[in-house]
Structures are given as structure tokens and as C-alpha cells.
Amino acid sequence: MTIPLYSPGLHKLVTLEVQQEEKLISSESFIAFSEDLILKYNLETVGINTHDFENNSFTIAICLKESHICIHTWPEFKQLTLDVYLCNYLQDNTEKVKEITAAYISYFDAKVLKDFEINR
């Protein structure tokens, strides 16, 4: 039996500690930053779903033609979880996933608490 060489893509899951509370409560700023990244990396947005909670935290799912970017914030704990996955259908997007995740870590000026990579 031959094992196929195709890899569906890299999926990064990180938990970050963020001291700047305004970045954990501003869904609009996160979306604007994300839209810039999406343009920079030539990705295609299918849809964006946002929910702002009563405590000013937010959850956002950005559905991409290539897959997704999702975030959940907890300002009361100074944390967020971020999920970045791009499929490798037409090209290997491994480095894009790593660069996009690094850009978010920089945007939030965050300390990485957990960092998981899943090669799907």
C-alpha cells in the first residue's frame, strides 16, 4: 500500500496571554487587522461571524476559501485562544499559517501559553 504524499494543511492552535485589555475587547480592531492579513497573504474571505459578549469579550470566526481563522477572548483572564488553518489544496500553505499566527502574536504583544501544530 502506498501512502499519499498530500498533506491537507497545517492547523495552529495557540493560547495567548495579553496585557492590553483593549485588544481583547475590540472585535472591530481584530477584524481590521485580520482583513489586512488576508489581503497580504492573498486569501479569500467567504464570511465573518462575530459575537460580542456582555463582558466585552468576543468570538469571531473568519471563514476562508482556504479554511478559517477563529478567536475567542477572555479579558477577565487576559487570555485568548486563536485557531489558524489553511488547506494545501493548490499550494503548500504551511509557512503562511506560521507567519499569520506570528503576526497575531505580535499584534497582541502576547506571551504564548500554549502552541500546538497539527499537520492534517
Steps between C-alpha positions, in 0.01 A plus 500: 500500500633841404456793738396819317741794517218755526463682832169689548672782691637639824261586782642725777326538835642749749402635839638847564535726800430864413558794732330763278135453592378722215624241250299231677177701479522665157357262245506779238878545535554125475290480183685794342838342580377164368373653176846653444661157555252336266593748227872471569492121468260493203230309683129517422234573762177302473339657809562650842284423803548709814346488846576759768417384852362700793844506669651652181672179394444381145505196281560521126506238228647607168410243239753497218491327165823340626343412842474725810630729774317495835552690826342500845602761760483503879596851618429406861783244476717702256487211255383397158497188289580523131453239231660538154456234232567524127450210263772391259266436207687698233823579686681430826375765746708382797720811514199730457334343805816549707545859379136594557508353851823690575337821370210455743740434789678822410171693461392398849854545640426166659673238704442151358353270765422204273602433141379195311564406137292233334605379157169391358 
